[in-house]
PDB file of C-alpha atoms and ligand atoms in Angstrom:
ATOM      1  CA  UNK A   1       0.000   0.000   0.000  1.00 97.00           C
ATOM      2  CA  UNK A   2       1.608   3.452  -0.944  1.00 98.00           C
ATOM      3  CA  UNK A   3       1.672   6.113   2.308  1.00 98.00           C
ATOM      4  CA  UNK A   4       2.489   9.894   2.263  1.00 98.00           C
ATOM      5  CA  UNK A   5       3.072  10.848   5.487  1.00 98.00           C
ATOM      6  CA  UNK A   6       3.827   9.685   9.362  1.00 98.00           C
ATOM      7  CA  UNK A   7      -0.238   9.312   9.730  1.00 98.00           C
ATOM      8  CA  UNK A   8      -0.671   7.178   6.356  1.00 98.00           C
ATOM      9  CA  UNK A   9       1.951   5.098   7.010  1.00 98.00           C
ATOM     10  CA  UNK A  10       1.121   4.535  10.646  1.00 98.00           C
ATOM     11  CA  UNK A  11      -2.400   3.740   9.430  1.00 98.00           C
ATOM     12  CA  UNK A  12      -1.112   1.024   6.920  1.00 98.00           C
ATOM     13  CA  UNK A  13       1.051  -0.027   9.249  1.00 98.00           C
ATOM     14  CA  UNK A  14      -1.517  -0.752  12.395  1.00 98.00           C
ATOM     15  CA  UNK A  15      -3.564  -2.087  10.319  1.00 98.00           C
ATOM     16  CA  UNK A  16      -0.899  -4.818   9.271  1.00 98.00           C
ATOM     17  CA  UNK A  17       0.358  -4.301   5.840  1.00 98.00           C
ATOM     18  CA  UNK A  18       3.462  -5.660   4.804  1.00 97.00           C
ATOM     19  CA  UNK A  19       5.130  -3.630   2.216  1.00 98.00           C
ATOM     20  CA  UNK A  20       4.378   0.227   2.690  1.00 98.00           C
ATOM     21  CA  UNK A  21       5.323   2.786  -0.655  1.00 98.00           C
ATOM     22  CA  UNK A  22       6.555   6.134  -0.362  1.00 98.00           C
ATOM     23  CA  UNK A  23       5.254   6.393  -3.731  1.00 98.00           C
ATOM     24  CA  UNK A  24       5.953   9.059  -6.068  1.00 98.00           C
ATOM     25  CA  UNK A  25       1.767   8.920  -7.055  1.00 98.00           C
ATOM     26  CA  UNK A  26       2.489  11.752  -3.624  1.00 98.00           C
ATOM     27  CA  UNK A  27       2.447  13.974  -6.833  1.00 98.00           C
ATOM     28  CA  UNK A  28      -0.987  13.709  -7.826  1.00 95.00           C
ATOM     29  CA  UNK A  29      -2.759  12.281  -5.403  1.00 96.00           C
ATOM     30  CA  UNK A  30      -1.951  15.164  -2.372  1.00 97.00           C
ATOM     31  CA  UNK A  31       0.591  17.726  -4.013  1.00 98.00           C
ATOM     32  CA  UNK A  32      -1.771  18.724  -6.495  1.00 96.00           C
ATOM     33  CA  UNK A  33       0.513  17.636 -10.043  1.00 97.00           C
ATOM     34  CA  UNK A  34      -1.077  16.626 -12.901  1.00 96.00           C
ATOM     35  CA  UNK A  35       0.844  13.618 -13.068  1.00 97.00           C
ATOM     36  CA  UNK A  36       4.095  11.821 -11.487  1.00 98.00           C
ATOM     37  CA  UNK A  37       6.721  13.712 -13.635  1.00 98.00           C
ATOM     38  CA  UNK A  38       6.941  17.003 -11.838  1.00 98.00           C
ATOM     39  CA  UNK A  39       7.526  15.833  -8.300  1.00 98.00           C
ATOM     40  CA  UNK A  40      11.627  16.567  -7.498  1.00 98.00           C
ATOM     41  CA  UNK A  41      13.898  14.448  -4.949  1.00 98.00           C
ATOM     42  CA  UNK A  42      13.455  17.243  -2.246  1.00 98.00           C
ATOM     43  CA  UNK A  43       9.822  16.297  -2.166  1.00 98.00           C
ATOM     44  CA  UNK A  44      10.162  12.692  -2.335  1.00 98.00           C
ATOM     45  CA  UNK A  45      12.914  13.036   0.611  1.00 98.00           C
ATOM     46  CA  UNK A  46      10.690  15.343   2.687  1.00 98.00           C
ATOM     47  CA  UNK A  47       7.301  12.989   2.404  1.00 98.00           C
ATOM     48  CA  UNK A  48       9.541   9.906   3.211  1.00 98.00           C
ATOM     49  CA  UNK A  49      11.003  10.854   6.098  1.00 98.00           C
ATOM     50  CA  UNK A  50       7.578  11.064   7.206  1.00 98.00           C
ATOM     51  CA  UNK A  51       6.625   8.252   6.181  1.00 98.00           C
ATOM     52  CA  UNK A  52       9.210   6.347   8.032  1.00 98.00           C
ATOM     53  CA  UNK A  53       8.291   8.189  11.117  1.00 98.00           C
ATOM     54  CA  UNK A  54       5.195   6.113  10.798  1.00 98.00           C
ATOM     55  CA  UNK A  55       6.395   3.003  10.259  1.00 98.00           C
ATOM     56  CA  UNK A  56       7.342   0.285  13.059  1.00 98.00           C
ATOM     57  CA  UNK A  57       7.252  -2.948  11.035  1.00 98.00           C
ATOM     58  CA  UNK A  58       6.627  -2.524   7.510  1.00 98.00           C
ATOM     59  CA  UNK A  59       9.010  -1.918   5.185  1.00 98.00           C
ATOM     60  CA  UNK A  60       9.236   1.113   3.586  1.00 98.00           C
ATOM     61  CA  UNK A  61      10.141   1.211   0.106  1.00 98.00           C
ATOM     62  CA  UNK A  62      10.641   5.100  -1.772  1.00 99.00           C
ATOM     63  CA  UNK A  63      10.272   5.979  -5.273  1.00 98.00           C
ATOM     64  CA  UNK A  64      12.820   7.614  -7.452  1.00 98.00           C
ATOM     65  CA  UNK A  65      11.161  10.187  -8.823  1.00 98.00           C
ATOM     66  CA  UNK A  66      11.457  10.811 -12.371  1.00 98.00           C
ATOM     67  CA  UNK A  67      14.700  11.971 -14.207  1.00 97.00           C
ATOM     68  CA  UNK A  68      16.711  11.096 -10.578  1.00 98.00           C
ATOM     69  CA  UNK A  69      18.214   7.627 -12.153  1.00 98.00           C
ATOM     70  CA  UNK A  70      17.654   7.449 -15.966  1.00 96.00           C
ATOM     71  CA  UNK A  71      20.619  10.079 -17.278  1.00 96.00           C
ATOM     72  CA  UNK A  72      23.374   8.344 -15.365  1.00 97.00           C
ATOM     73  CA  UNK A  73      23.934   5.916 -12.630  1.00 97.00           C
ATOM     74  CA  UNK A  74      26.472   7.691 -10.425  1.00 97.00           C
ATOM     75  CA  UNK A  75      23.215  10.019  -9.616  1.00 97.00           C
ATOM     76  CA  UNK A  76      20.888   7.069  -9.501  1.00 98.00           C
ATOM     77  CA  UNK A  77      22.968   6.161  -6.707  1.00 97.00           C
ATOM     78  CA  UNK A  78      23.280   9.422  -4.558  1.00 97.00           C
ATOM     79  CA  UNK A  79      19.557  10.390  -5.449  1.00 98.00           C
ATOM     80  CA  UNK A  80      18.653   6.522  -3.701  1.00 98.00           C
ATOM     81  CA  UNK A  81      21.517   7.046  -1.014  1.00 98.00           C
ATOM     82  CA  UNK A  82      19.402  10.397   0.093  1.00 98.00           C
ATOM     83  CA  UNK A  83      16.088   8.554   0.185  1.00 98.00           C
ATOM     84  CA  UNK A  84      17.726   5.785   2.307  1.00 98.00           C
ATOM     85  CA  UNK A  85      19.786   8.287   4.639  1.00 98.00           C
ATOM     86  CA  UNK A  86      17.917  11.127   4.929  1.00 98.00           C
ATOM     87  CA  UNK A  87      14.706   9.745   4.099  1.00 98.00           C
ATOM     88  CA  UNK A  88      14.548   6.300   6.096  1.00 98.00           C
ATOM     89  CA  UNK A  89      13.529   4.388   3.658  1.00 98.00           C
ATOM     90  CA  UNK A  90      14.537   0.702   3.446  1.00 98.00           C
ATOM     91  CA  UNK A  91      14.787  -0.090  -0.208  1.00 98.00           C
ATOM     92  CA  UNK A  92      14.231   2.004  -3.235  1.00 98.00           C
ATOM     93  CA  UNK A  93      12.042   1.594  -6.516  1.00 98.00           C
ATOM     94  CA  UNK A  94      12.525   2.235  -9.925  1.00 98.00           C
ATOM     95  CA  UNK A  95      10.578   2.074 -12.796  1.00 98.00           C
ATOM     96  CA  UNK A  96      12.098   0.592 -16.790  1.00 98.00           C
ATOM     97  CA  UNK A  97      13.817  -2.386 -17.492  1.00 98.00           C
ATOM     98  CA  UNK A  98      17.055  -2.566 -19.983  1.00 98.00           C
ATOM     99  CA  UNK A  99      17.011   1.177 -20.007  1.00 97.00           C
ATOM    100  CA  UNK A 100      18.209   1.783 -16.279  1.00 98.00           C
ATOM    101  CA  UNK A 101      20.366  -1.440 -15.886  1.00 98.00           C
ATOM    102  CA  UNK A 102      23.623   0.249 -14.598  1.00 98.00           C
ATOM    103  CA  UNK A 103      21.543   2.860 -12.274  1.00 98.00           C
ATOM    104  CA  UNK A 104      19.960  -0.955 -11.198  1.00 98.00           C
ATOM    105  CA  UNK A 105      23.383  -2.546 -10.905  1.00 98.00           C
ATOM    106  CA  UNK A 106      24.906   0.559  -8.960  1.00 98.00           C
ATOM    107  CA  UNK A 107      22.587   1.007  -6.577  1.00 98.00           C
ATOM    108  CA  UNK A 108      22.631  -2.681  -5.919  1.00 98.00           C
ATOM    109  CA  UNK A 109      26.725  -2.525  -5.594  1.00 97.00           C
ATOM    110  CA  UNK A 110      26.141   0.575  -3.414  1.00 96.00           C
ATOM    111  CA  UNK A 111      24.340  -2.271  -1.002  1.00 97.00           C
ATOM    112  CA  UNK A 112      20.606  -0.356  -1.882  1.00 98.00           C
ATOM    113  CA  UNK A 113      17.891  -2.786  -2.190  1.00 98.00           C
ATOM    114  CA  UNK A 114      16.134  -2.688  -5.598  1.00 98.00           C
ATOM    115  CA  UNK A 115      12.330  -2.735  -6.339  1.00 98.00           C
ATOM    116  CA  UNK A 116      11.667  -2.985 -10.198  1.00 98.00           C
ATOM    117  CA  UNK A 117       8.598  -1.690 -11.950  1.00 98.00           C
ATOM    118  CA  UNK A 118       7.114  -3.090 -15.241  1.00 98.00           C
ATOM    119  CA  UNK A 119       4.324  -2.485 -17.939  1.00 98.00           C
ATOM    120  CA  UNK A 120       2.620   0.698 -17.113  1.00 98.00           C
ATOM    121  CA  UNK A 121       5.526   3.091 -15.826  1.00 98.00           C
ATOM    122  CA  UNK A 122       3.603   6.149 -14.913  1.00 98.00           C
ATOM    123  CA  UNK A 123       6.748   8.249 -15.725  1.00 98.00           C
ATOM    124  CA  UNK A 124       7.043   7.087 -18.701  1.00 97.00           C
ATOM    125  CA  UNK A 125       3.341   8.471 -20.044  1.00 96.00           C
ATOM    126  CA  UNK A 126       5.079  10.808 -22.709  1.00 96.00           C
ATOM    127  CA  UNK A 127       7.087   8.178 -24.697  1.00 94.00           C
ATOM    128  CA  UNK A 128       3.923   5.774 -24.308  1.00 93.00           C
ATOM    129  CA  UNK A 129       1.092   8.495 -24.937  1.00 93.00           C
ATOM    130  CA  UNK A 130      -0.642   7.785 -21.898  1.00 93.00           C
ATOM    131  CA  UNK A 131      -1.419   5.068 -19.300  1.00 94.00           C
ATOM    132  CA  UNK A 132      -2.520   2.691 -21.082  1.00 95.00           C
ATOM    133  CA  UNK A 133      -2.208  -1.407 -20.401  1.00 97.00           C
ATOM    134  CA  UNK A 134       0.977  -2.699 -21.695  1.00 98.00           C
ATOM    135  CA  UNK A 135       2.069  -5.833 -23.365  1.00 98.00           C
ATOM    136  CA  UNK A 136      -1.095  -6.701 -24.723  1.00 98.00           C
ATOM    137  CA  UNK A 137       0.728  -7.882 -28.281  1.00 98.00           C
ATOM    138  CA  UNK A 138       3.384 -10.469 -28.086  1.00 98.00           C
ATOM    139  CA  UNK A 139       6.087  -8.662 -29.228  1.00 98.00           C
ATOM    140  CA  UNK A 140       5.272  -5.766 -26.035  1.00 98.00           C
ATOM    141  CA  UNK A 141       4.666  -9.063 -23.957  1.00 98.00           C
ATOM    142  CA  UNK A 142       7.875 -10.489 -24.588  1.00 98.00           C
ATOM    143  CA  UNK A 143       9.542  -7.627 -23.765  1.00 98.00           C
ATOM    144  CA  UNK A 144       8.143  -6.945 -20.583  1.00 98.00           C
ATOM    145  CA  UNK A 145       9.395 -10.334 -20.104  1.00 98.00           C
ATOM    146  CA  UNK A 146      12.905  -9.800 -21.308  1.00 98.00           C
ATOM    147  CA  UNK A 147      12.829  -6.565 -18.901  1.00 98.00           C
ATOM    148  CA  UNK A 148      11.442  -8.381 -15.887  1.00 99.00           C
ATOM    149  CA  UNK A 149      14.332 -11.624 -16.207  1.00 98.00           C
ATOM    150  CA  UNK A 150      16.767  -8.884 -16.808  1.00 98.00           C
ATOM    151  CA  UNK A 151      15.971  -7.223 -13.327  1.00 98.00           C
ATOM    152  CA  UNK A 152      15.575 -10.402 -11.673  1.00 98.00           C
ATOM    153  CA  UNK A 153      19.369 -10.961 -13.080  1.00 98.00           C
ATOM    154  CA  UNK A 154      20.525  -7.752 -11.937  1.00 98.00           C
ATOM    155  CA  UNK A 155      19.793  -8.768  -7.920  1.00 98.00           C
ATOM    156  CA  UNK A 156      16.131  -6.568  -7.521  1.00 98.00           C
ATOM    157  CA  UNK A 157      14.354  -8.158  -4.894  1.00 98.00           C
ATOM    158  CA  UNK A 158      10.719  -7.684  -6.199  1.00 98.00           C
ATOM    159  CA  UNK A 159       9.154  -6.437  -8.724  1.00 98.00           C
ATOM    160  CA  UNK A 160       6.231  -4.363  -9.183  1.00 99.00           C
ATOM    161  CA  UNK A 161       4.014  -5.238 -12.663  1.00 98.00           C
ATOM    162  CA  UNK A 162       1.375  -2.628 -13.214  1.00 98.00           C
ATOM    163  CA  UNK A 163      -1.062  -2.748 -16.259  1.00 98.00           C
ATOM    164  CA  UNK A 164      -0.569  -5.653 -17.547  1.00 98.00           C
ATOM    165  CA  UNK A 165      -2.839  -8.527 -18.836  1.00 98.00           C
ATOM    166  CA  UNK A 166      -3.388 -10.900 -16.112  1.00 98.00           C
ATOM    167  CA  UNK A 167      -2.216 -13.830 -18.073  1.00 98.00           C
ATOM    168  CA  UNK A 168       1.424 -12.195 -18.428  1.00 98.00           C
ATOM    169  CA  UNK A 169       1.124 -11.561 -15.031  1.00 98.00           C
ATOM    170  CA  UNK A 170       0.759 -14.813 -14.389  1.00 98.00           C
ATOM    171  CA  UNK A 171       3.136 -15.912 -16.642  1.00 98.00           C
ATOM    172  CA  UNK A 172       5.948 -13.408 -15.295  1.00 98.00           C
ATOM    173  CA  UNK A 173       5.155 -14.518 -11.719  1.00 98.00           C
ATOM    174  CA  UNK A 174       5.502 -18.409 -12.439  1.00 98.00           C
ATOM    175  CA  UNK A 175       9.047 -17.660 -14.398  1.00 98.00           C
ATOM    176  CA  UNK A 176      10.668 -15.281 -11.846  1.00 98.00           C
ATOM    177  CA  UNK A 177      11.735 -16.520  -8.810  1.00 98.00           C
ATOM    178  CA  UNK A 178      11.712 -12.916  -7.402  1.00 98.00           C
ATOM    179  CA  UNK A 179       7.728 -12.340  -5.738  1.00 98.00           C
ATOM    180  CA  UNK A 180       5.975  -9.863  -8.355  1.00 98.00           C
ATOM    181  CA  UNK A 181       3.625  -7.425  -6.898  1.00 98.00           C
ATOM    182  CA  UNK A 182       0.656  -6.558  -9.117  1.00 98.00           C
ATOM    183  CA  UNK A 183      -0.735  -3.428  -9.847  1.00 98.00           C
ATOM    184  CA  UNK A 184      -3.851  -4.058 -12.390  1.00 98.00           C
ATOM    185  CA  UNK A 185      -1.793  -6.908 -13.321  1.00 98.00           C
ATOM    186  CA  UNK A 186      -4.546  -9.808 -12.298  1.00 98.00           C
ATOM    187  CA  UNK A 187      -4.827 -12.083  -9.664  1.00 98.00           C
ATOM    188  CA  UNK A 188      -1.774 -14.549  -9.948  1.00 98.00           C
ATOM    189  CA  UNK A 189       1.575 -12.148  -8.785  1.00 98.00           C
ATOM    190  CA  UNK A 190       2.525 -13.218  -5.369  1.00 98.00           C
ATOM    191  CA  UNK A 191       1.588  -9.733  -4.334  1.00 98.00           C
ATOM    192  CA  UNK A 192      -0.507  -6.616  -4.683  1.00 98.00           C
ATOM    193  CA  UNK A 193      -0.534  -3.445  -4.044  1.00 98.00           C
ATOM    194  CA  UNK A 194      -3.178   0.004  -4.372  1.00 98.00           C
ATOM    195  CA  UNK A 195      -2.794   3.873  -3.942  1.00 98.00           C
ATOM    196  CA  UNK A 196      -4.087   4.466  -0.668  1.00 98.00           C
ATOM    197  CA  UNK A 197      -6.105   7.436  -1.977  1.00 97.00           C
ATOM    198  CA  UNK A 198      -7.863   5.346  -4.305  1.00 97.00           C
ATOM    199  CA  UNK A 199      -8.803   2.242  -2.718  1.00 97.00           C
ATOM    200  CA  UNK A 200      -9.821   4.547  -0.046  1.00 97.00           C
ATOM    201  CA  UNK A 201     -12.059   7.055  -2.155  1.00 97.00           C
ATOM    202  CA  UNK A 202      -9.838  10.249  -1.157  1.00 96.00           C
ATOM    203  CA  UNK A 203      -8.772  10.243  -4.861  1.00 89.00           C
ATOM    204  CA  UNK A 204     -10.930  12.972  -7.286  1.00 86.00           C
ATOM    205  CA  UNK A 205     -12.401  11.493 -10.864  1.00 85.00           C
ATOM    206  CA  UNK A 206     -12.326   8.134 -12.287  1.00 87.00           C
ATOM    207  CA  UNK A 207     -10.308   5.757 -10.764  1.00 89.00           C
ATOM    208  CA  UNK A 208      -8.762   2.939 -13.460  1.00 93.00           C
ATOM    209  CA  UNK A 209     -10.676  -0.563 -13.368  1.00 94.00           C
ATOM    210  CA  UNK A 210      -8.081  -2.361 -11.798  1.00 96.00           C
ATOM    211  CA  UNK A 211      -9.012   0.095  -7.740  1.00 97.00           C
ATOM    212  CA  UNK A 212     -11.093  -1.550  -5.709  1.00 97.00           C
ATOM    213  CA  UNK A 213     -12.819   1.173  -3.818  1.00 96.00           C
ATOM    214  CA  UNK A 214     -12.990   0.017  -0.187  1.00 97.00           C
ATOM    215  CA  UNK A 215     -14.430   3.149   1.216  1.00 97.00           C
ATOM    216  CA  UNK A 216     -15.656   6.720   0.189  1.00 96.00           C
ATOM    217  CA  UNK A 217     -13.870   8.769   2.087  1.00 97.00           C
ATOM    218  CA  UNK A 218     -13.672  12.015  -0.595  1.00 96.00           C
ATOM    219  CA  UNK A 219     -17.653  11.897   0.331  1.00 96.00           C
ATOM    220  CA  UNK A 220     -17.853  10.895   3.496  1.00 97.00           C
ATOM    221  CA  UNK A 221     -15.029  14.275   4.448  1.00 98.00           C
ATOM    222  CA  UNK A 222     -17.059  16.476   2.237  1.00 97.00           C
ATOM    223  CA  UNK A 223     -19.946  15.811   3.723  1.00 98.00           C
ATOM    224  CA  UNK A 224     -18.925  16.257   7.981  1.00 98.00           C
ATOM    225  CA  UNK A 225     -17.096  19.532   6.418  1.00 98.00           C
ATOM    226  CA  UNK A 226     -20.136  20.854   5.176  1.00 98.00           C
ATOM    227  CA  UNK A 227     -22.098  19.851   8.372  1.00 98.00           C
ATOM    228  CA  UNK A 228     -19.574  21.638  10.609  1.00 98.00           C
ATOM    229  CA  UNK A 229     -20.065  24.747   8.588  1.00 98.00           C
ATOM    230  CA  UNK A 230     -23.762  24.430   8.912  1.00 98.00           C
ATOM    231  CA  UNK A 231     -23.341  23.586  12.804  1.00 98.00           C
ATOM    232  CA  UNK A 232     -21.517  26.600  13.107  1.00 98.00           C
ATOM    233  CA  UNK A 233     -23.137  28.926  11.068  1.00 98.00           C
ATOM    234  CA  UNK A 234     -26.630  27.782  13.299  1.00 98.00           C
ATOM    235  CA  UNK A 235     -24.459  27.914  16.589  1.00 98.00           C
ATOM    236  CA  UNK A 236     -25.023  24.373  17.152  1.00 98.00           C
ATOM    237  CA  UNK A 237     -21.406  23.796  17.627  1.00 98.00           C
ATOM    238  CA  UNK A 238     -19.494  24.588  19.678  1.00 98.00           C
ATOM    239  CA  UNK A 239     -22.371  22.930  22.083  1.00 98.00           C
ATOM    240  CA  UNK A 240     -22.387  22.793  26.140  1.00 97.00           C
ATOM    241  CA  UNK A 241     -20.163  19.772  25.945  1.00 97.00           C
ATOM    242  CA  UNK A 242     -17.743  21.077  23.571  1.00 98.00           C
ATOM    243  CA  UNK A 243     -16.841  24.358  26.408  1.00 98.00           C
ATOM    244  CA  UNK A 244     -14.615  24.730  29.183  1.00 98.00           C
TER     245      UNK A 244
HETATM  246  O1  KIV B   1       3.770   5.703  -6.865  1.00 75.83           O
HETATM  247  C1  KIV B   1       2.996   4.744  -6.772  1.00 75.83           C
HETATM  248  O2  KIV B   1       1.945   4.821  -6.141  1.00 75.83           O
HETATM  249  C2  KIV B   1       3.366   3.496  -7.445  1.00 75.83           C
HETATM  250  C3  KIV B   1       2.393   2.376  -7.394  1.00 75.83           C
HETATM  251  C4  KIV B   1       1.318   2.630  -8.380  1.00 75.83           C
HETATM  252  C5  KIV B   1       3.028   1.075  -7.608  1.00 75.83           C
HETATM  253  O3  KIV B   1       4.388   3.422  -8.038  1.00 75.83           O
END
């Protein structure tokens, strides 16, 4: 489950969840972006920090933001240093395959545990024209595949497969010994994980197929808001018991 802040992640974490993301989704889902690609290391640092102020037992896992890892892998591996130091984190993620290799094999030599990320790659929505499910052809499929043995090769210890047909999910899961964690990527990875904001209904808009909504919390905090306004505006609250 991805987390934010100390009171996300202590939430995730009471409530027994394994693997906890300081995910870079932050971006639009609470800092108000339009999409993952704006969000800079200072921000991911500052949220993950709190984050692992809220952890006791889960792991916390932080995302690279975009452009922090992909031009060279010297800076892949002081960008992830600075999420583990300063930020707490226990292991870092990154999204692409082939592309970031030697940021994968540096930060893995720098002794920085690896989480891969496959098929959709949110920061990758302006070579791929969108989000849009991946691999749905063989020759995309395969690749995916390639990408996912490759990163299993290069010493990640999980891997994350978002949008993705649930048969190549299935498929990638049964080949890799590495668990996969799936991400609209069907029921058969050894894993899966959400956006808080969406399973929860915080989230604004249409939410993609593969979120289960297990509340609706974007209603439900609307809704007391407006009722305290009312409540105040009436002088019903503050009431007798509410006073010194
Ligand atoms: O940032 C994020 O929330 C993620 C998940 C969608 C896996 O990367």
């Amino acid at each position: 489950m991805t987390c934010y802040d100390a009171a996300t992640a202590r939430l995730i974490d009471e409530a027994g969840i394994d693997m906890a993301l300081a995910g870079d989704s932050l971006a639009n889902t609470r800092l108000g972006y339009p999409n993952t690609i704006p969000i800079s290391l200072e921000e991911m640092i500052h949220h993950t920090k709190a984050a692992a102020r809220g952890i006791k037992r889960a792991l916390l896992v932080a995302d690279l933001p975009f452009l922090s890892y992909e031009a060279a892998s010297w800076e892949a591996a002081i960008a992830a240093g600075r999420l583990i130091k300063e930020g707490g984190a226990h292991a870092v993620k990154m999204e692409g395959g082939r592309r970031v290799a030697n940021s994968v094999k540096a930060l893995i030599n720098a002794n920085i545990p690896v989480m891969g990320h496959l098929g959709l790659t949110p920061q990758s929505i302006h070579m791929k024209g969108g989000y849009h499910v991946q691999g749905r052809k063989p020759p995309e499929a395969n690749a995916i595949m390639a990408d996912a043995k490759l990163l299993q090769y290069l010493g990640v210890f999980c891997l994350v497969l978002e949008g993705i047909p649930a048969p190549l999910g299935r498929c990638i899961t049964k080949t890799l010994k590495i668990p996969t964690i799936g991400i609209g990527a069907g029921p058969d990875c050894d894993g899966q994980i959400l956006v808080l904001d969406d399973m929860l209904g915080i989230s604004e808009g249409p939410t993609p197929k593969f979120v289960k909504k297990y509340a609706d919390l974007n209603k439900m905090m609307k809704q007391s808001v407006a009722q305290y306004i009312k409540e105040v505006r009436s002088h019903r609250f503050p009431a007798t018991e509410n006073c010194y």
